[in-house]
mmCIF file of C-alpha atoms in Angstrom:
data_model
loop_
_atom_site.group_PDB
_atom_site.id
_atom_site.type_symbol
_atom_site.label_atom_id
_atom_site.label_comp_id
_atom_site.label_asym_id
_atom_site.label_seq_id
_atom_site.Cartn_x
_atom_site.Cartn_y
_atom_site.Cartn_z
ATOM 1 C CA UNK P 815 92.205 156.070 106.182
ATOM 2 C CA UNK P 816 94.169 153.568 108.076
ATOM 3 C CA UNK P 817 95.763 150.340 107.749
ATOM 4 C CA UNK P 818 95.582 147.959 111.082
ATOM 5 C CA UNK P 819 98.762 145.691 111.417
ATOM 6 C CA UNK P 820 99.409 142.329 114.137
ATOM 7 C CA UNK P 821 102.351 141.808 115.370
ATOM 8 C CA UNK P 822 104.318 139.100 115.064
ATOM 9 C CA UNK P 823 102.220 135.631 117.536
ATOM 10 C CA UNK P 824 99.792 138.420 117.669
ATOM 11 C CA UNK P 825 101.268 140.437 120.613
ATOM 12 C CA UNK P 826 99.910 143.766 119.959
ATOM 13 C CA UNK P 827 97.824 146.072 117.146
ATOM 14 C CA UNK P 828 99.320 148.712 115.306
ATOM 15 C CA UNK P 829 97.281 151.489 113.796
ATOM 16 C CA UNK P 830 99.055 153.110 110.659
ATOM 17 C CA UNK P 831 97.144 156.645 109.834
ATOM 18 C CA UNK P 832 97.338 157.142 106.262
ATOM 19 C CA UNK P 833 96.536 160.825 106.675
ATOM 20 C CA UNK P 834 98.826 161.853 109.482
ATOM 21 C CA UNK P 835 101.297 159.255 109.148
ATOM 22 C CA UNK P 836 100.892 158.618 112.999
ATOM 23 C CA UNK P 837 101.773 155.376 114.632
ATOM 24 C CA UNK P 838 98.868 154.333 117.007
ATOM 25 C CA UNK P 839 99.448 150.960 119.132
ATOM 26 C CA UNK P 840 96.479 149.542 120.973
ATOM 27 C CA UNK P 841 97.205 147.729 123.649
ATOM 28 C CA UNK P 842 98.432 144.234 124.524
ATOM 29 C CA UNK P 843 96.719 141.731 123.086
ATOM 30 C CA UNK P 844 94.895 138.558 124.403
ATOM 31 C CA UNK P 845 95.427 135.697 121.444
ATOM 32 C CA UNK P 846 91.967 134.191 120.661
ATOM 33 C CA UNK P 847 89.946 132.919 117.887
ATOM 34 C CA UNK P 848 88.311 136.845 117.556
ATOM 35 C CA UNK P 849 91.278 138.859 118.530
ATOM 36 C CA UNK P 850 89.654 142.508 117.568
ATOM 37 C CA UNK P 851 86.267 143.018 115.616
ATOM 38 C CA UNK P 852 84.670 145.802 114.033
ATOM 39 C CA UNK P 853 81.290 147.410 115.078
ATOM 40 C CA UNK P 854 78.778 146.855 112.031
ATOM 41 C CA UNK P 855 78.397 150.501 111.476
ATOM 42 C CA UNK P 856 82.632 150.760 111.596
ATOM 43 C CA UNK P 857 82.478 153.642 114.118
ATOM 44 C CA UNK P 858 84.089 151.374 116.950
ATOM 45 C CA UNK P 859 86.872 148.671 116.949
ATOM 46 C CA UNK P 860 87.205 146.197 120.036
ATOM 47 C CA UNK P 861 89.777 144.332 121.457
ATOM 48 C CA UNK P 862 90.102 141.264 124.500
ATOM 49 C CA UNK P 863 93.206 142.022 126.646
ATOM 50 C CA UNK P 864 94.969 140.875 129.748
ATOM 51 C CA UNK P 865 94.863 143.897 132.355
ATOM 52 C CA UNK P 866 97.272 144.754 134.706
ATOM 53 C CA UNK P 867 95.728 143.131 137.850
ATOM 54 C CA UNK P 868 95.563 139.590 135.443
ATOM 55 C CA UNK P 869 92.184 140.461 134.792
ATOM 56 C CA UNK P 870 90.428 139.703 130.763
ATOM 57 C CA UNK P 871 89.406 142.899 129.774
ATOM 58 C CA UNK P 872 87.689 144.584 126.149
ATOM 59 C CA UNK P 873 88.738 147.979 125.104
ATOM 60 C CA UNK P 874 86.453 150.044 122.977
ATOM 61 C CA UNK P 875 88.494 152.157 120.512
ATOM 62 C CA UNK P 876 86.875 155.540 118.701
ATOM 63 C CA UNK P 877 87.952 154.731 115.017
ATOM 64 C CA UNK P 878 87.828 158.204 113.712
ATOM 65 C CA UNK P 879 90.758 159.003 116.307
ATOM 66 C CA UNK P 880 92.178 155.832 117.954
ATOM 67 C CA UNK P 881 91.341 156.879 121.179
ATOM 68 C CA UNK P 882 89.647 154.598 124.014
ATOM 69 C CA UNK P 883 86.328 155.034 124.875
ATOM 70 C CA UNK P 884 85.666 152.076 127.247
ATOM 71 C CA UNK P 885 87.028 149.074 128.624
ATOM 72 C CA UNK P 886 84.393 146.289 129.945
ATOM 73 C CA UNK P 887 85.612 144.283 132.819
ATOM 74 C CA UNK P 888 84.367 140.387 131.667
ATOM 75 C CA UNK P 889 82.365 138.315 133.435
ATOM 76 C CA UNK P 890 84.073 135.023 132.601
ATOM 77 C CA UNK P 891 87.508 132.868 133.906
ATOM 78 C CA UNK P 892 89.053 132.818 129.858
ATOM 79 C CA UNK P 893 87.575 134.749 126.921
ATOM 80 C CA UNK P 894 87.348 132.250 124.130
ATOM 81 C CA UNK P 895 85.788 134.799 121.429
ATOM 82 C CA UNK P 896 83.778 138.354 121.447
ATOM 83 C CA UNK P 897 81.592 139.539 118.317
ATOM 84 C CA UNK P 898 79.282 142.426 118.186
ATOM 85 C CA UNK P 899 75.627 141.901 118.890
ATOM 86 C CA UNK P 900 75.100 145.503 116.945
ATOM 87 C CA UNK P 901 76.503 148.836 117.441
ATOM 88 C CA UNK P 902 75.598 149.337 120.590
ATOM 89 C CA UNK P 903 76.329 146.031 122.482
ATOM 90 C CA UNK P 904 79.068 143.183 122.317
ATOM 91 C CA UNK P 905 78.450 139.305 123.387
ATOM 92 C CA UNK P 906 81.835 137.169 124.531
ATOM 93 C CA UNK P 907 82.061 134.272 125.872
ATOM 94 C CA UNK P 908 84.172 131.402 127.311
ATOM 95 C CA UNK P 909 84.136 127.766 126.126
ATOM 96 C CA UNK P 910 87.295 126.690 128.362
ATOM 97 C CA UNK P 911 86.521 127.138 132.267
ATOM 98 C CA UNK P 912 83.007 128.950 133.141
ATOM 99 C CA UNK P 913 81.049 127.935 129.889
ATOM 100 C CA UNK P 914 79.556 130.952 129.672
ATOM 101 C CA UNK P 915 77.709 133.875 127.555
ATOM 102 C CA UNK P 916 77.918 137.033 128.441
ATOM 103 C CA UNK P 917 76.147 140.328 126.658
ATOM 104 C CA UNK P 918 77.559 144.216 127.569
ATOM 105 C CA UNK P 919 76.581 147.214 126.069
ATOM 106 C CA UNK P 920 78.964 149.655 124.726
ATOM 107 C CA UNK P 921 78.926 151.893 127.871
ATOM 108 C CA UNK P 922 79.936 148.671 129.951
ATOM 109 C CA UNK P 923 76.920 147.486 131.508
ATOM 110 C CA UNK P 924 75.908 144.027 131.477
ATOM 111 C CA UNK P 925 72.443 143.088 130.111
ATOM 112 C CA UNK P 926 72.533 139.138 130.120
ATOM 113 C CA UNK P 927 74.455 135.945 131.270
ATOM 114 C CA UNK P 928 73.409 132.879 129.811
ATOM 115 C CA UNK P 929 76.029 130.403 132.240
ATOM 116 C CA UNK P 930 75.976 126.375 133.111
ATOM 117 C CA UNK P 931 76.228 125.705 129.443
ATOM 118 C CA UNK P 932 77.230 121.909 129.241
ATOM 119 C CA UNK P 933 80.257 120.648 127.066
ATOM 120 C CA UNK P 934 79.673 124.117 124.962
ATOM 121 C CA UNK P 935 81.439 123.787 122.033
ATOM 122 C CA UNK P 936 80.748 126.489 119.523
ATOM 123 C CA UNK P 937 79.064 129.985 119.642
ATOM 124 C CA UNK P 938 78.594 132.020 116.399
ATOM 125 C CA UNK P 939 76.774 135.965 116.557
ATOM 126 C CA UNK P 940 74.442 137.070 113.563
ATOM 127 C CA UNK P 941 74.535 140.748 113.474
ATOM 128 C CA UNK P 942 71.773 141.183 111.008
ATOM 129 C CA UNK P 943 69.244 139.276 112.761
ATOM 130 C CA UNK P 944 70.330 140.024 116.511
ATOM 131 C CA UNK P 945 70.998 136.277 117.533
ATOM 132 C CA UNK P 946 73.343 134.205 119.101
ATOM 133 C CA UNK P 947 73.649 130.351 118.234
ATOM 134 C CA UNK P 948 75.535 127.944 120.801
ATOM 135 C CA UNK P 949 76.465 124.147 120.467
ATOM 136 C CA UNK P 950 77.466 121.520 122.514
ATOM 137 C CA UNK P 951 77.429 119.344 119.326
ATOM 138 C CA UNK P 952 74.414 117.624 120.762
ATOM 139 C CA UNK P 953 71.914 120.230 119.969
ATOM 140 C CA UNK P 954 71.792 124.166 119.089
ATOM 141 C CA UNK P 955 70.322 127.093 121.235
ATOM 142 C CA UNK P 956 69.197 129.972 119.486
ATOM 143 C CA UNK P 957 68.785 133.267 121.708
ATOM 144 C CA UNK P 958 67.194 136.233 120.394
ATOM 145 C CA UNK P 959 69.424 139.482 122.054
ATOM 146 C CA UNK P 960 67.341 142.007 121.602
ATOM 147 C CA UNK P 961 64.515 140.055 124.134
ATOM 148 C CA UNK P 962 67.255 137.774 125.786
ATOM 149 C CA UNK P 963 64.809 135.551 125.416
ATOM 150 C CA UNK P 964 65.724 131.698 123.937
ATOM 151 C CA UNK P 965 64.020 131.186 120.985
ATOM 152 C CA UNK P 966 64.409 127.502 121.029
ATOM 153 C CA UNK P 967 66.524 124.269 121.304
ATOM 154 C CA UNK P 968 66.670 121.737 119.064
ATOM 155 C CA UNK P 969 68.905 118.317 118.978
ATOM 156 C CA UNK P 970 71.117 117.221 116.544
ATOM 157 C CA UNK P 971 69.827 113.886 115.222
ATOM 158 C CA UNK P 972 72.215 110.593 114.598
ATOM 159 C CA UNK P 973 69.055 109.151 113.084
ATOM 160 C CA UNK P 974 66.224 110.520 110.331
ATOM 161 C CA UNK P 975 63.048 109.126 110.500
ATOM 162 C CA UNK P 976 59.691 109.935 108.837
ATOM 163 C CA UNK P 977 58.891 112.121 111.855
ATOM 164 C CA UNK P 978 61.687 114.897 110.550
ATOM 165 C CA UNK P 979 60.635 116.936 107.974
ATOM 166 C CA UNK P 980 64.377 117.651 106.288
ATOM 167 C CA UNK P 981 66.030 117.058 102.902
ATOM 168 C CA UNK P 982 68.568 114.851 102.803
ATOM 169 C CA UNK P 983 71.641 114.499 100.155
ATOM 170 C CA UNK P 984 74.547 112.299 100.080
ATOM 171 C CA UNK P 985 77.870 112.566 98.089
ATOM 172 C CA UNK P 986 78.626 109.602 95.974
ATOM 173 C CA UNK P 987 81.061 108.574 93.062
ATOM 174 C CA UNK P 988 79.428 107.617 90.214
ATOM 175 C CA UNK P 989 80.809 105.044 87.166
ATOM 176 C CA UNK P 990 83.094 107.329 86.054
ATOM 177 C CA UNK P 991 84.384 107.888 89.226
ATOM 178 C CA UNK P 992 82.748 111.253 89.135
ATOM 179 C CA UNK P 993 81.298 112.973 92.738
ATOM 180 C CA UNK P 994 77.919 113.940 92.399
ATOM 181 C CA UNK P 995 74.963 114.728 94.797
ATOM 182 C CA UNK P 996 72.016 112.576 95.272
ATOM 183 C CA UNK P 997 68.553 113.102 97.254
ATOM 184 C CA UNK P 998 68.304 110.085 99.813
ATOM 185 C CA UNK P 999 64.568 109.364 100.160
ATOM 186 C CA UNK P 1000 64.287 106.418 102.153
ATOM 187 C CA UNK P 1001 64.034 106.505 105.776
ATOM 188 C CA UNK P 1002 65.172 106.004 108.432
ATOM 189 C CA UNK P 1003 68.431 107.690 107.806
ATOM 190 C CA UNK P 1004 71.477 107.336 109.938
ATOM 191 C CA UNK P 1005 73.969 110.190 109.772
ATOM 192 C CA UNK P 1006 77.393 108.795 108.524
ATOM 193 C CA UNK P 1007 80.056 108.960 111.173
ATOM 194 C CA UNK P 1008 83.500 110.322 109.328
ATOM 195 C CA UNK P 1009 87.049 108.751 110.671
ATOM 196 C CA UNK P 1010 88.235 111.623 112.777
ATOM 197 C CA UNK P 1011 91.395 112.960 111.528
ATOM 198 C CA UNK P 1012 93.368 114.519 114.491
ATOM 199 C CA UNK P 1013 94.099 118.062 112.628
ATOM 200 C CA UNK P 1014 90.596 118.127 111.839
ATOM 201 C CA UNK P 1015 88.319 117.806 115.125
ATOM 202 C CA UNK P 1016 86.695 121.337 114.447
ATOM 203 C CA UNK P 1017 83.240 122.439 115.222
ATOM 204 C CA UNK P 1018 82.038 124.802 112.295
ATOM 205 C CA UNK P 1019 78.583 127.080 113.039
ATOM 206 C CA UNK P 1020 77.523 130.118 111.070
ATOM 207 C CA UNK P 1021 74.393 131.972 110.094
ATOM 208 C CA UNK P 1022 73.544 133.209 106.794
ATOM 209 C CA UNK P 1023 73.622 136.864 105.658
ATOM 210 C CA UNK P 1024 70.537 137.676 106.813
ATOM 211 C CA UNK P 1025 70.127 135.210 109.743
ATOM 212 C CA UNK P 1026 67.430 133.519 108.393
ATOM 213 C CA UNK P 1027 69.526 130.039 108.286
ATOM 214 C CA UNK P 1028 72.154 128.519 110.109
ATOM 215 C CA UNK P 1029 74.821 125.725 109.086
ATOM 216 C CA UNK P 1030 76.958 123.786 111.703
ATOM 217 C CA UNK P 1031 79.132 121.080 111.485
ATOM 218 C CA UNK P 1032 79.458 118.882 114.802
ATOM 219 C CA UNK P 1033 82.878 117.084 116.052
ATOM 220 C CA UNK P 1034 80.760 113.667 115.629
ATOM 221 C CA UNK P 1035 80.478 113.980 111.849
ATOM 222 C CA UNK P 1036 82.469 116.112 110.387
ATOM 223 C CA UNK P 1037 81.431 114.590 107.164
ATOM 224 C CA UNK P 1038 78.089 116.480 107.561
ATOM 225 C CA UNK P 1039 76.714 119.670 107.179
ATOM 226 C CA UNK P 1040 73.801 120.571 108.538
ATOM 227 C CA UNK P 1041 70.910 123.746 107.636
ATOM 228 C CA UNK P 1042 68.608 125.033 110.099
ATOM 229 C CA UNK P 1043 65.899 126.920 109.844
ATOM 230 C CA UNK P 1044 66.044 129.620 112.690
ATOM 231 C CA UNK P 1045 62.452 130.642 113.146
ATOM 232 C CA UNK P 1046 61.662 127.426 113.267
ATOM 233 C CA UNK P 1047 64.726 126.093 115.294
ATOM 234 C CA UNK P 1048 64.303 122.967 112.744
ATOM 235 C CA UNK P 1049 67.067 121.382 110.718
ATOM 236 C CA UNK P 1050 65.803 121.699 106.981
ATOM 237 C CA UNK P 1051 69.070 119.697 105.174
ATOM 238 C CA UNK P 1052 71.371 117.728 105.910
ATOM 239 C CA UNK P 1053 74.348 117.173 103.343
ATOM 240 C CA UNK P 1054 76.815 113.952 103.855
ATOM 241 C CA UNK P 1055 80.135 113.988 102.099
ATOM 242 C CA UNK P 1056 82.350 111.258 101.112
ATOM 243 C CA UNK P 1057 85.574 113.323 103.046
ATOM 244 C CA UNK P 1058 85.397 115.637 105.622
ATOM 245 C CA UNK P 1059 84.352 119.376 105.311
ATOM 246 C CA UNK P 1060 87.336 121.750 105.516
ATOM 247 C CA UNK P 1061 85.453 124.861 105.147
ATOM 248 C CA UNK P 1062 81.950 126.450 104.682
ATOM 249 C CA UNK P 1063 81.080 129.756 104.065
ATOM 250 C CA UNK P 1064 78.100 131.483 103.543
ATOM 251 C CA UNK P 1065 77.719 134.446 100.516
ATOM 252 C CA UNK P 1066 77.489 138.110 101.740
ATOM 253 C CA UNK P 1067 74.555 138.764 99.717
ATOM 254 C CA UNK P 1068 72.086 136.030 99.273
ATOM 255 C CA UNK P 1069 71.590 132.454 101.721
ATOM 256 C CA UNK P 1070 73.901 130.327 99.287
ATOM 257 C CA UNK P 1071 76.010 128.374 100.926
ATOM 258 C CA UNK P 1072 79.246 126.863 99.793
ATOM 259 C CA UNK P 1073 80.951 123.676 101.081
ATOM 260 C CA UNK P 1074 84.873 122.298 100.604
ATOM 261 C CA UNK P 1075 86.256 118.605 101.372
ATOM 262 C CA UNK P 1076 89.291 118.754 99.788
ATOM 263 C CA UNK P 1077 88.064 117.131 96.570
ATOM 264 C CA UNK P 1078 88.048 118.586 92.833
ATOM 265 C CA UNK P 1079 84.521 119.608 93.552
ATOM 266 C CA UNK P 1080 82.621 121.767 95.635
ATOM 267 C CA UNK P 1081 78.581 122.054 96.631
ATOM 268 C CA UNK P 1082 76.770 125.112 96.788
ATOM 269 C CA UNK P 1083 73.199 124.452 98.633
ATOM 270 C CA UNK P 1084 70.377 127.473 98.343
ATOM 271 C CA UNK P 1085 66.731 127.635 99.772
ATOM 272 C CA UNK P 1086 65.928 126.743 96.358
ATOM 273 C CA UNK P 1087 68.012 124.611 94.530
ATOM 274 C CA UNK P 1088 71.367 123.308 95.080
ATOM 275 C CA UNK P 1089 74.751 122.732 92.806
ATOM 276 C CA UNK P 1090 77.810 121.540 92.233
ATOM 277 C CA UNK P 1091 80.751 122.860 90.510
ATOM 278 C CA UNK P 1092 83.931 121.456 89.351
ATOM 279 C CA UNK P 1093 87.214 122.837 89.638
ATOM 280 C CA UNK P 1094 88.996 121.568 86.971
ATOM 281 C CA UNK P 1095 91.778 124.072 85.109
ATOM 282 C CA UNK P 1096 91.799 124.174 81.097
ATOM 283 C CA UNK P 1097 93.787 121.331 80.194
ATOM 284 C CA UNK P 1098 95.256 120.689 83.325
ATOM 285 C CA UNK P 1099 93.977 118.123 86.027
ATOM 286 C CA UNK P 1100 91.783 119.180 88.798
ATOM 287 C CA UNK P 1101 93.334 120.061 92.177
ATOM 288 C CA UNK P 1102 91.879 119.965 95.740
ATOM 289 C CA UNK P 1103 89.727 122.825 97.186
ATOM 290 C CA UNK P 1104 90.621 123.258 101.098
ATOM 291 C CA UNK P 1105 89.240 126.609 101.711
ATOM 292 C CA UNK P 1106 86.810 129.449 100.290
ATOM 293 C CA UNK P 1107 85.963 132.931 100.347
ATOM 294 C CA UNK P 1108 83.035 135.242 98.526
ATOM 295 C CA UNK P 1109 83.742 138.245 97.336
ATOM 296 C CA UNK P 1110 81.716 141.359 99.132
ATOM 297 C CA UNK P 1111 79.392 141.645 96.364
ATOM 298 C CA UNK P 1112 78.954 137.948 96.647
ATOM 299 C CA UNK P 1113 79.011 137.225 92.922
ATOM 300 C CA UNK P 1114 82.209 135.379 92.760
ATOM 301 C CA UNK P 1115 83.966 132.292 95.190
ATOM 302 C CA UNK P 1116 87.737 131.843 95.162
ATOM 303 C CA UNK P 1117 88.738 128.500 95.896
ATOM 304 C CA UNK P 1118 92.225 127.734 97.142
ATOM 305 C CA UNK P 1119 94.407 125.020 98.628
ATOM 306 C CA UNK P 1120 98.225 125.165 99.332
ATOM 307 C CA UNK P 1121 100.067 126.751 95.774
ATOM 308 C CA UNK P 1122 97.008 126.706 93.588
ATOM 309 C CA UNK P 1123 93.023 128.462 93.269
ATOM 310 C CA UNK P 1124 90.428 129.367 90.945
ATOM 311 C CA UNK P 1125 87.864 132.090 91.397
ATOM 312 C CA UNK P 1126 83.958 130.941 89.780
ATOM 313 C CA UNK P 1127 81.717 133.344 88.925
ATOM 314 C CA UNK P 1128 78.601 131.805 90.605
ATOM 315 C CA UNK P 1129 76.067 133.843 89.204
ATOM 316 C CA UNK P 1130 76.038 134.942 85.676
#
């Protein structure tokens, strides 16, 4: 048993060993968005680094002992993010300089380069399924690791028409001032363009548990969330919200998905039906959810904004 601490702007990792009482530190880190990630089995730990020729660099740690078992020498200018493929290989990538994405196995050999990616944008890693999704907010590329082969591409649309086979709801207030969720039926649709606000131009993407769907949000709407259907590389909803989205997140357990703008209200979308839930305290007034996180056995959401949450139990 251990307990992993960051430094202070993320400088370096400290390993604490519970049983021992020893003091491991790993390295120097390299700050980005996936600083050091977990194999899916647990057995290894990896981290992106600066080496001492100015090099970017992952290190493989054993995590039964701390020790190092490999370091990869990366095929790209700036490493923007890493994420395990599966236990045995690890995709990073670079979004800055190269545009590239890059797939190693554990022993350091590179199996694939996927490079000349225009205006990429976003890249997220489904472990379950063995896929990689990348964005350039225009359309999404789905790649299937264990073939390296590219299942398909598909556009992002700015306008529904009868041709699209997708369900469409919209956000609304209601006479009582009330947000609630409508089906739009009429076609053609145009997706609602959001006022960018500076602190939010983010690009959100992220499969389900199981890999089965994927939801992204694109810098040109960030009012929008859209669900894809990855076998099919198809978009099967599209949600528009009166504010923008401020967080999404998938349950660990089943393909529910929920969805925060910052309102007293948040939406929850399944394969099979889709809700909303307030978040109104007992006698108090309602406050606004910013951010949200499932528990691991996925049963129950907390919601949370700066000094106040609520937890829902989402399936009684």
């Amino acid at each position: 048993m251990s307990v992993i601490a960051l430094s202070a702007n993320n400088v370096c990792l400290v390993v604490w060993c519970l049983i021992n009482r020893a003091i491991i530190k790993l390295g120097t880190l390299k700050p980005v968005n996936s600083i050091f990630k977990f194999s899916p089995n647990g057995s290894w730990l990896s981290l992106t680094e600066v080496s001492s020729l100015g090099r970017h660099v992952i290190r493989v740690y054993s995590c039964s002992n701390w020790t190092l078992v490999q370091t990869i020498e990366c095929e790209v200018t700036n490493i923007s993010g890493l994420s395990w493929v599966d236990d045995g290989s690890i995709a990073y990538w670079d979004t800055l300089f190269s545009r590239k994405v890059c797939i190693s196995l554990l022993c350091g050999t590179h199996i694939a380069k996927f490079e000349n990616i225009p205006s990429l944008e976003k890249i997220d890693v489904s472990v379950s399924g063995g896929l990689i999704a990348m964005s350039n907010g225009k359309e999404i590329q789905i790649i299937n690791v264990p073939t390296l082969r590219v299942l398909g591409k598909a556009p992002i649309l700015q306008c529904i028409d009868d041709s699209v086979n997708i369900v469409v709801y919209r956000e609304v207030l209601n006479l009582e001032c009330v947000l609630q969720y409508e089906t739009v039926n009429s076609r053609p649709y145009v997706v609602g363009k959001q006022k960018h606000e500076k602190e939010q131009l983010i690009h959100k993407m992220s499969f389900s548990y199981d890999g089965t769907f994927l939801s992204t949000v694109v810098s040109s709407s960030l009012s929008s969330v859209w669900i894809w259907d990855v076998k099919k590389v198809a978009p099967v909803c599209l949600i528009t919200f009166i504010n923008n989205v401020t967080d999404l997140k998938w349950c660990s357990t089943s393909n529910h998905l929920a969805v925060a703008t910052g309102s007293d209200s948040i939406f929850i979308w399944s394969p099979t039906d889709s809700l909303s839930h307030s978040l109104e305290w007992t006698n108090q007034k309602a406050f606004p959810g910013k951010h949200l996180q499932w528990s691991d056995p996925g049963n129950l959401l907390l919601v949370y904004s700066k000094g106040c949450y609520k937890i829902l139990s989402i399936f009684n």
